[in-house]
Short mmCIF file of C-alpha atoms in Angstrom, two decimals:
data_model
loop_
_atom_site.label_atom_id
_atom_site.label_comp_id
_atom_site.label_asym_id
_atom_site.label_seq_id
_atom_site.Cartn_x
_atom_site.Cartn_y
_atom_site.Cartn_z
CA MET A 26 29.35 1.93 -23.41
CA SER A 27 27.56 -1.14 -22.28
CA GLU A 28 24.92 -0.83 -19.58
CA ASN A 29 25.53 -4.41 -18.53
CA LEU A 30 26.42 -4.96 -14.91
CA THR A 31 29.06 -7.18 -13.33
CA ALA A 32 28.11 -9.70 -10.64
CA ASN A 33 29.07 -7.30 -7.85
CA GLU A 34 27.17 -4.45 -9.45
CA ILE A 35 24.00 -6.46 -9.85
CA ILE A 36 24.17 -7.70 -6.24
CA ASP A 37 24.26 -4.02 -5.22
CA ALA A 38 21.43 -3.13 -7.59
CA VAL A 39 19.02 -5.85 -6.46
CA ALA A 40 18.60 -5.36 -2.73
CA ALA A 41 17.51 -8.89 -1.82
CA LEU A 42 20.17 -10.64 -3.93
CA THR A 43 23.24 -12.38 -2.47
CA ALA A 44 26.27 -13.78 -4.32
CA GLU A 45 25.34 -17.27 -3.20
CA ARG A 46 21.78 -17.04 -4.54
CA LEU A 47 22.99 -15.55 -7.82
CA THR A 48 25.29 -18.55 -8.31
CA THR A 49 22.38 -20.92 -7.66
CA TYR A 50 20.12 -19.10 -10.14
CA ILE A 51 22.80 -19.43 -12.80
CA GLU A 52 23.35 -23.09 -11.96
CA ILE A 53 19.68 -24.00 -12.25
CA GLY A 54 19.48 -22.01 -15.47
CA ILE A 55 16.88 -19.39 -14.60
CA ILE A 56 19.47 -16.63 -15.06
CA MET A 57 21.71 -16.77 -18.13
CA PRO A 58 24.40 -14.08 -17.94
CA ILE A 59 26.37 -12.81 -20.92
CA GLN A 60 29.88 -14.20 -20.92
CA GLY A 61 32.14 -11.14 -20.72
CA GLU A 62 35.92 -11.09 -20.89
CA ALA A 63 36.29 -10.48 -17.16
CA GLY A 64 33.42 -12.69 -16.06
CA PRO A 65 29.65 -12.84 -16.34
CA LEU A 66 27.69 -9.70 -17.23
CA PHE A 67 24.06 -8.97 -16.56
CA ALA A 68 21.75 -7.05 -18.90
CA PRO A 69 18.82 -4.87 -17.77
CA VAL A 70 16.50 -7.81 -18.50
CA ASP A 71 18.48 -9.89 -15.99
CA CYS A 72 18.16 -7.15 -13.40
CA ALA A 73 14.36 -7.01 -13.77
CA ARG A 74 14.18 -10.78 -13.78
CA LEU A 75 16.28 -11.09 -10.62
CA GLN A 76 13.91 -8.69 -8.84
CA LEU A 77 11.04 -10.99 -9.75
CA ILE A 78 12.91 -14.14 -8.72
CA CYS A 79 13.90 -12.68 -5.34
CA GLU A 80 10.33 -11.54 -4.71
CA LEU A 81 8.82 -14.91 -5.56
CA GLU A 82 11.41 -16.73 -3.52
CA GLN A 83 10.81 -14.57 -0.45
CA SER A 84 7.07 -14.09 -0.56
CA HIS A 85 6.24 -17.71 -1.33
CA GLU A 86 9.30 -19.43 0.16
CA LEU A 87 9.96 -21.30 -3.07
CA ALA A 88 12.61 -23.98 -3.16
CA ASP A 89 14.92 -24.07 -6.19
CA GLU A 90 12.89 -26.66 -8.12
CA ALA A 91 9.67 -24.73 -7.52
CA LEU A 92 11.38 -21.52 -8.62
CA GLU A 93 12.57 -23.22 -11.78
CA MET A 94 9.05 -24.37 -12.58
CA VAL A 95 7.47 -20.97 -11.86
CA MET A 96 10.02 -19.17 -14.04
CA SER A 97 9.43 -21.66 -16.83
CA LEU A 98 5.71 -20.87 -16.64
CA VAL A 99 6.40 -17.14 -16.52
CA ASP A 100 8.54 -17.45 -19.65
CA GLN A 101 5.87 -19.46 -21.41
CA LEU A 102 3.26 -16.86 -20.43
CA HIS A 103 5.28 -13.98 -21.82
CA SER A 104 6.22 -15.85 -24.97
CA ALA A 105 2.63 -16.86 -25.66
CA ARG A 106 1.56 -13.28 -25.06
CA ALA A 107 4.20 -11.97 -27.46
CA ASP A 108 3.17 -14.50 -30.08
CA LEU A 109 -0.49 -13.57 -29.71
CA GLN A 110 0.26 -9.87 -30.03
CA ALA A 111 2.40 -10.53 -33.09
CA LEU A 112 -0.38 -12.59 -34.61
CA GLY A 113 -2.83 -9.77 -33.90
CA ALA A 114 -0.57 -7.27 -35.60
CA ALA A 115 -0.09 -9.60 -38.58
CA VAL A 116 -3.84 -10.05 -38.93
CA ASP A 117 -4.36 -6.30 -38.61
CA ALA A 118 -2.07 -5.75 -41.59
CA GLN A 119 -4.33 -7.87 -43.84
CA PRO A 120 -7.12 -6.62 -46.15
CA VAL A 121 -10.52 -6.22 -44.49
CA ALA A 122 -11.95 -9.40 -46.05
CA VAL A 123 -9.11 -11.51 -44.72
CA ARG A 124 -9.40 -9.98 -41.27
CA GLU A 125 -13.13 -10.70 -41.18
CA GLN A 126 -12.47 -14.30 -42.16
CA VAL A 127 -9.82 -14.76 -39.52
CA LEU A 128 -12.12 -13.24 -36.93
CA ALA A 129 -15.02 -15.50 -37.98
CA ALA A 130 -12.77 -18.56 -37.82
CA TRP A 131 -11.49 -17.46 -34.43
CA ARG A 132 -15.01 -17.03 -33.08
CA ALA A 133 -16.08 -20.41 -34.42
CA ARG A 134 -13.33 -22.01 -32.34
CA ARG A 135 -13.31 -19.85 -29.27
CA GLY A 136 -17.00 -18.95 -29.06
CA GLY A 137 -16.23 -15.20 -28.88
CA MET B 15 -0.05 10.39 0.95
CA SER B 16 0.39 6.69 1.64
CA ARG B 17 -2.55 4.51 2.60
CA ASP B 18 -2.74 2.62 5.85
CA PRO B 19 -0.67 -0.57 5.34
CA TYR B 20 -3.25 -2.72 7.12
CA GLU B 21 -5.88 -1.44 4.73
CA VAL B 22 -3.60 -2.07 1.73
CA LEU B 23 -3.11 -5.71 2.73
CA GLY B 24 -6.74 -6.09 3.82
CA VAL B 25 -5.90 -7.29 7.32
CA THR B 26 -6.96 -6.08 10.76
CA ARG B 27 -4.61 -4.23 13.07
CA THR B 28 -4.44 -7.33 15.26
CA ALA B 29 -3.48 -9.64 12.38
CA THR B 30 -0.77 -12.19 13.13
CA ALA B 31 2.51 -12.31 11.18
CA GLU B 32 1.16 -15.39 9.42
CA GLU B 33 -2.03 -13.59 8.34
CA ILE B 34 0.01 -10.67 7.03
CA LYS B 35 2.24 -13.01 5.03
CA LYS B 36 -0.79 -14.83 3.65
CA ALA B 37 -2.45 -11.59 2.58
CA TYR B 38 0.75 -10.41 0.89
CA ARG B 39 1.21 -13.73 -0.92
CA LYS B 40 -2.28 -13.42 -2.31
CA ILE B 41 -1.49 -9.96 -3.65
CA VAL B 42 1.78 -11.17 -5.20
CA ARG B 43 -0.17 -13.90 -6.98
CA THR B 44 -2.96 -11.66 -8.22
CA SER B 45 -1.10 -8.38 -8.71
CA HIS B 46 2.57 -8.96 -9.49
CA PRO B 47 2.86 -7.25 -12.89
CA ASP B 48 5.24 -9.93 -14.15
CA LEU B 49 2.71 -12.65 -13.35
CA ASN B 50 -0.28 -10.59 -14.55
CA PRO B 51 1.19 -8.69 -17.51
CA ASP B 52 -2.17 -7.72 -19.01
CA ASP B 53 -3.50 -6.16 -15.82
CA ALA B 54 -3.03 -2.39 -16.09
CA GLY B 55 -3.52 -1.74 -12.38
CA ALA B 56 -1.25 -4.56 -11.20
CA GLN B 57 1.95 -2.54 -10.87
CA ALA B 58 0.45 0.12 -8.61
CA ARG B 59 -1.27 -2.46 -6.41
CA PHE B 60 1.87 -4.56 -6.14
CA ILE B 61 4.15 -1.64 -5.27
CA GLU B 62 1.72 -0.43 -2.64
CA ALA B 63 1.33 -3.90 -1.13
CA THR B 64 5.10 -4.50 -1.09
CA ALA B 65 5.68 -1.25 0.79
CA ALA B 66 2.91 -2.16 3.25
CA HIS B 67 4.36 -5.65 3.71
CA ASP B 68 7.91 -4.31 4.18
CA LEU B 69 6.60 -2.20 7.05
CA LEU B 70 4.35 -4.77 8.72
CA LYS B 71 6.64 -7.81 8.41
CA ASP B 72 9.21 -6.10 10.63
CA PRO B 73 7.93 -6.29 14.25
CA ASP B 74 9.87 -3.16 15.27
CA LEU B 75 8.69 -1.06 12.34
CA ARG B 76 5.16 -2.35 12.84
CA ALA B 77 5.17 -1.44 16.54
CA ARG B 78 6.50 2.04 15.73
CA TYR B 79 3.85 2.52 13.08
CA ASP B 80 1.14 1.35 15.51
CA LYS B 81 2.35 3.89 18.07
CA GLY B 82 2.27 6.61 15.43
CA GLU B 83 6.05 7.17 15.51
CA ILE B 84 6.43 6.61 11.77
CA ASP B 85 3.99 6.96 8.90
CA ALA B 86 3.31 4.64 6.00
CA SER B 87 5.49 6.52 3.51
CA GLY B 88 8.15 4.71 1.55
CA ALA B 89 5.65 3.43 -0.98
CA GLU B 90 7.27 5.63 -3.64
CA ARG B 91 10.66 4.07 -3.06
CA GLN B 92 9.95 1.23 -5.50
CA ALA B 93 8.43 3.36 -8.21
CA GLU B 94 11.56 3.43 -10.37
CA ARG B 95 12.32 -0.27 -10.23
CA PRO B 96 12.28 -2.33 -13.42
CA PHE B 97 9.71 -5.04 -14.05
CA TYR B 98 10.45 -8.12 -16.06
CA ARG B 99 7.32 -7.73 -18.18
CA ASP B 100 8.79 -4.55 -19.66
CA TYR B 101 11.63 -6.62 -21.11
CA ALA B 102 9.97 -9.98 -21.56
CA GLN B 103 8.68 -9.32 -25.06
CA GLN B 104 11.58 -7.38 -26.45
CA PRO B 105 13.22 -9.03 -29.42
CA GLY B 106 16.25 -10.99 -28.36
CA ASN B 107 15.05 -11.68 -24.84
CA PRO B 108 17.08 -14.82 -24.11
CA TYR B 109 14.41 -16.22 -21.82
CA GLN B 110 11.64 -16.52 -24.37
CA SER B 111 10.65 -20.11 -24.82
CA SER B 112 11.56 -21.06 -28.36
CA ARG B 113 9.45 -24.18 -28.60
CA GLY B 114 6.50 -21.92 -29.39
CA PHE B 115 4.32 -23.59 -31.94
CA GLU B 116 5.48 -27.14 -32.38
CA GLY B 117 2.40 -29.28 -32.27
CA PHE B 118 0.22 -26.28 -31.50
CA VAL B 119 -0.19 -24.80 -34.98
CA SER B 120 -0.46 -27.33 -37.77
CA SER B 121 -0.08 -25.09 -40.79
CA ASP B 122 3.48 -24.21 -41.86
CA ILE B 123 2.36 -20.99 -43.52
CA PHE B 124 0.44 -19.95 -40.46
CA GLU B 125 3.41 -20.74 -38.29
CA GLU B 126 5.47 -18.46 -40.51
CA ILE B 127 2.95 -15.67 -40.01
CA LEU B 128 2.98 -16.28 -36.28
CA ARG B 129 6.69 -15.90 -36.14
CA GLN B 130 6.61 -12.45 -37.68
CA ARG B 131 6.27 -10.42 -34.57
CA GLY B 132 4.74 -7.22 -35.85
CA GLN B 133 5.72 -4.00 -34.11
CA GLY B 134 2.78 -1.77 -33.31
CA SER B 135 -0.62 -2.35 -34.78
CA ALA B 136 -2.00 -0.91 -37.99
CA ARG B 137 -5.60 -0.70 -36.88
CA SER B 138 -8.16 0.48 -39.36
CA ALA B 139 -11.55 2.05 -38.78
CA HIS B 140 -13.10 -0.56 -41.06
CA PHE B 141 -12.01 -3.37 -38.83
CA ASN B 142 -14.56 -4.48 -36.26
CA ALA B 143 -13.46 -5.99 -33.00
CA PRO B 144 -14.80 -5.92 -29.47
CA GLY B 145 -12.96 -3.63 -27.06
CA PRO B 146 -10.68 -5.10 -24.41
CA ASP B 147 -11.91 -5.88 -20.92
CA ARG B 148 -10.49 -3.75 -18.14
CA ARG B 149 -9.78 -5.18 -14.71
CA TYR B 150 -10.16 -3.35 -11.44
CA GLN B 151 -9.92 -4.28 -7.81
CA LEU B 152 -12.23 -2.96 -5.16
CA GLU B 153 -11.98 -3.41 -1.44
CA LEU B 154 -15.11 -3.61 0.69
CA ASP B 155 -15.88 -3.57 4.38
CA PHE B 156 -17.27 -6.82 5.71
CA LEU B 157 -20.69 -5.25 6.26
CA GLU B 158 -20.78 -3.60 2.83
CA ALA B 159 -20.25 -7.03 1.29
CA ALA B 160 -22.76 -8.75 3.55
CA LEU B 161 -25.55 -6.18 3.20
CA GLY B 162 -24.86 -4.87 -0.30
CA THR B 163 -24.08 -1.28 -1.23
CA GLN B 164 -23.27 1.11 -4.03
CA LYS B 165 -19.61 1.97 -4.63
CA ARG B 166 -17.83 4.34 -6.97
CA ILE B 167 -14.40 3.55 -8.41
CA THR B 168 -12.24 6.34 -9.72
CA LEU B 169 -10.38 5.18 -12.83
CA PRO B 170 -6.81 6.13 -13.71
CA ASP B 171 -8.14 8.51 -16.40
CA GLY B 172 -10.20 10.41 -13.81
CA GLN B 173 -13.56 8.99 -14.86
CA SER B 174 -15.58 7.05 -12.38
CA LEU B 175 -17.51 3.84 -12.44
CA ASP B 176 -20.55 3.00 -10.29
CA VAL B 177 -20.63 -0.56 -9.03
CA ARG B 178 -23.64 -2.05 -7.32
CA ILE B 179 -22.47 -4.56 -4.74
CA PRO B 180 -25.17 -7.23 -4.29
CA THR B 181 -25.99 -8.50 -0.81
CA GLY B 182 -23.93 -11.48 0.29
CA THR B 183 -20.91 -10.67 -1.90
CA ALA B 184 -18.03 -13.05 -1.19
CA ASP B 185 -14.31 -12.31 -1.02
CA GLY B 186 -12.67 -12.76 -4.42
CA GLN B 187 -15.92 -12.46 -6.41
CA THR B 188 -15.77 -10.63 -9.74
CA ILE B 189 -18.52 -8.36 -11.03
CA ARG B 190 -18.81 -7.81 -14.78
CA LEU B 191 -20.06 -4.43 -15.98
CA ARG B 192 -21.05 -4.73 -19.61
CA GLY B 193 -19.67 -2.11 -21.94
CA LYS B 194 -17.58 -0.33 -19.30
CA GLY B 195 -14.25 -1.56 -20.62
CA GLY B 196 -12.11 -0.44 -23.57
CA GLU B 197 -13.69 1.01 -26.70
CA GLY B 198 -14.52 -1.38 -29.48
CA LEU B 199 -12.98 -1.04 -32.93
CA GLY B 200 -15.28 -0.06 -35.78
CA GLU B 201 -18.66 -1.63 -35.14
CA GLY B 202 -17.29 -3.79 -32.35
CA PRO B 203 -18.92 -3.51 -28.93
CA ASP B 204 -17.08 -1.92 -26.02
CA GLY B 205 -15.34 -4.32 -23.66
CA ASP B 206 -16.45 -4.99 -20.11
CA ALA B 207 -15.11 -3.81 -16.78
CA LEU B 208 -14.28 -6.71 -14.48
CA VAL B 209 -14.21 -5.65 -10.85
CA THR B 210 -12.68 -8.14 -8.44
CA LEU B 211 -13.84 -7.60 -4.89
CA SER B 212 -11.87 -8.25 -1.77
CA VAL B 213 -13.60 -8.15 1.58
CA ARG B 214 -11.86 -6.79 4.65
CA PRO B 215 -12.26 -8.93 7.76
CA HIS B 216 -14.57 -7.69 10.54
CA LYS B 217 -13.47 -7.44 14.14
CA LEU B 218 -16.50 -9.38 15.41
CA PHE B 219 -18.12 -11.28 12.57
CA ARG B 220 -16.84 -14.03 10.36
CA ARG B 221 -18.65 -15.58 7.48
CA GLU B 222 -19.21 -19.19 6.47
CA GLY B 223 -21.35 -19.54 3.36
CA ASN B 224 -24.55 -17.66 4.12
CA ASP B 225 -24.07 -17.91 7.88
CA ILE B 226 -22.49 -15.26 10.07
CA LEU B 227 -20.35 -16.50 12.96
CA LEU B 228 -19.94 -14.58 16.20
CA THR B 229 -18.29 -15.43 19.50
CA LEU B 230 -20.30 -13.89 22.37
CA PRO B 231 -18.82 -13.51 25.85
CA ILE B 232 -21.29 -14.15 28.71
CA SER B 233 -20.88 -13.81 32.44
CA LEU B 234 -20.76 -16.69 34.90
CA ASP B 235 -24.19 -15.83 36.32
CA GLU B 236 -25.71 -15.53 32.82
CA ALA B 237 -24.33 -18.99 32.01
CA ILE B 238 -25.81 -20.58 35.11
CA LEU B 239 -29.10 -18.74 35.46
CA GLY B 240 -29.78 -18.08 31.77
CA GLY B 241 -31.46 -14.90 30.64
CA LYS B 242 -31.75 -12.42 27.82
CA VAL B 243 -28.66 -10.60 26.54
CA GLU B 244 -28.01 -8.32 23.58
CA ALA B 245 -26.00 -9.79 20.71
CA PRO B 246 -24.67 -7.81 17.73
CA THR B 247 -25.83 -8.92 14.27
CA ILE B 248 -25.12 -7.49 10.85
CA ASP B 249 -28.46 -5.63 11.09
CA GLY B 250 -27.78 -4.29 14.59
CA PRO B 251 -28.20 -5.68 18.10
CA VAL B 252 -30.93 -8.24 18.84
CA SER B 253 -32.07 -9.94 22.03
CA LEU B 254 -30.77 -13.46 22.55
CA SER B 255 -31.97 -15.97 25.17
CA ILE B 256 -29.16 -17.76 26.97
CA PRO B 257 -30.43 -21.13 28.21
CA LYS B 258 -29.90 -22.06 31.88
CA GLY B 259 -26.62 -23.90 32.39
CA ALA B 260 -24.96 -22.75 29.17
CA SER B 261 -21.38 -23.83 28.44
CA SER B 262 -18.51 -22.24 26.53
CA GLY B 263 -18.49 -23.49 22.97
CA GLN B 264 -22.26 -23.97 22.88
CA VAL B 265 -23.68 -22.56 19.64
CA LEU B 266 -27.02 -20.73 19.48
CA ARG B 267 -28.66 -20.05 16.16
CA LEU B 268 -30.35 -16.76 15.26
CA ARG B 269 -32.51 -17.76 12.31
CA GLY B 270 -32.52 -15.45 9.32
CA ARG B 271 -29.83 -13.14 10.72
CA GLY B 272 -27.19 -14.26 8.23
CA VAL B 273 -26.49 -13.23 4.67
CA GLN B 274 -29.09 -13.05 1.92
CA ARG B 275 -27.68 -14.02 -1.44
CA PRO B 276 -29.68 -12.83 -4.43
CA GLY B 277 -31.93 -15.55 -5.82
CA GLN B 278 -31.23 -17.74 -2.84
CA THR B 279 -33.81 -18.09 -0.13
CA PRO B 280 -33.90 -18.32 2.77
CA ARG B 281 -31.45 -15.96 4.33
CA GLY B 282 -28.60 -17.57 6.29
CA ASP B 283 -28.41 -17.68 10.08
CA GLN B 284 -26.14 -16.13 12.62
CA ARG B 285 -24.41 -18.74 14.74
CA VAL B 286 -23.44 -17.46 18.17
CA GLU B 287 -20.76 -19.36 20.04
CA LEU B 288 -20.91 -18.68 23.78
CA ARG B 289 -17.78 -18.03 25.79
CA ILE B 290 -18.04 -17.84 29.57
CA VAL B 291 -15.92 -15.09 31.08
CA SER B 292 -15.09 -15.24 34.79
CA PRO B 293 -15.68 -12.09 36.82
CA PRO B 294 -12.70 -9.72 36.82
CA GLU B 295 -12.33 -10.10 40.57
CA MET B 296 -12.87 -13.22 42.68
CA ASP B 297 -14.56 -11.87 45.79
CA GLU B 298 -14.74 -13.69 49.08
CA SER B 299 -18.45 -14.55 48.84
CA LEU B 300 -18.04 -16.24 45.46
CA ARG B 301 -15.02 -18.20 46.60
CA SER B 302 -16.61 -19.46 49.82
CA PHE B 303 -19.83 -20.35 47.98
CA MET B 304 -17.89 -22.38 45.42
CA GLU B 305 -15.88 -24.16 48.09
CA SER B 306 -18.95 -25.30 49.98
CA TRP B 307 -20.81 -26.08 46.75
CA ARG B 308 -17.98 -28.29 45.55
CA GLU B 309 -18.13 -30.45 48.67
CA THR B 310 -21.62 -31.67 47.84
CA HIS B 311 -21.95 -31.18 44.05
CA ALA B 312 -18.56 -31.93 42.52
CA TYR B 313 -18.71 -33.02 38.84
CA ASP B 314 -16.02 -34.00 36.35
CA PRO B 315 -16.54 -32.65 32.80
CA ARG B 316 -13.42 -34.55 31.66
CA ARG B 317 -14.53 -37.97 32.77
CA GLU B 318 -15.12 -39.31 29.29
CA MET B 319 -11.73 -38.10 28.11
CA MET B 320 -9.89 -40.21 30.61
CA SER B 321 -11.71 -43.52 30.13
#
């Protein structure tokens, strides 16, 4: 069956999380639960993400707006990283001559 | 066996709650694996620091640890927890920003290539690329950083790396060791090892640029009569002349007793701030002398403050 957690289950799973904070995170859009029949459900990615959010909030005393901004930057970081890795893999799959050209063009721009 | 939590956070045993929080914040910023996804050592450092912080942020737990009633274990507790970076790049992660390449890549075809997120990499021996850099963190004692030393880091794979710490190394400085990183592909050179240094505070000395700062307690009679006293420096104790009539807060300079940074001459100074300490017991002779002295020699050091 599904390994998604209900709201109560995820509050148990993430030690620092309260029901009130979870509601706020959903309202400001940094947590997007799956809409289940009996209410919102949380995937493993949400669980890991909530750990991070709680840690940032507590260690750096971030207000909601600051938290929103930090999570937006975190998401951009991970997306850019994924895109770069995908690009690397796509270049790797090319013939040697093409790869050398891409590398040369890269170096010309980035001074590598 | 868990490390000493003070050592993990790089604070002294007398650190205030604010200093502990500050040290932990710094580690969250530099070592949270979700904020530093390409740093292989981040997770271990973060878990260790979080366990240390959990212990030291609680005054009761901290007091019990200080008294030796509990040890620093509990660091393993977090080992099984999930990190966001492990999910962040999985296909279908709803939090990935979809705006990706608008305005950033001009070619449509290239954008199409970019969007094909390849799984795994088909690396070939004919392909030349430099190896990746590897990042490490190394903690130094205050004096090791000030005077320079040789350190050995043990890497996760069991190999070790010798790092020469130059004199006058500052907190947060990174040393680059050419060719000590990941293996290059094909003809590509090996990557570098980047070692970021953090310097533990010293119980006596502080550092400001190339100068060393020290607060030196002196006795009442030394303050009034002057004289030679011994003062600690980073090279060991030296003799220091206290001028007659010295005051608390007065700063004496020991030339050339500071930090020597490579390529920078001269060496910094040690600045000694005097602090007059009253005798532990006020005996009758001192009290009666002061009372009679005051009748004829009273002075007001606060006069200018009140005008």
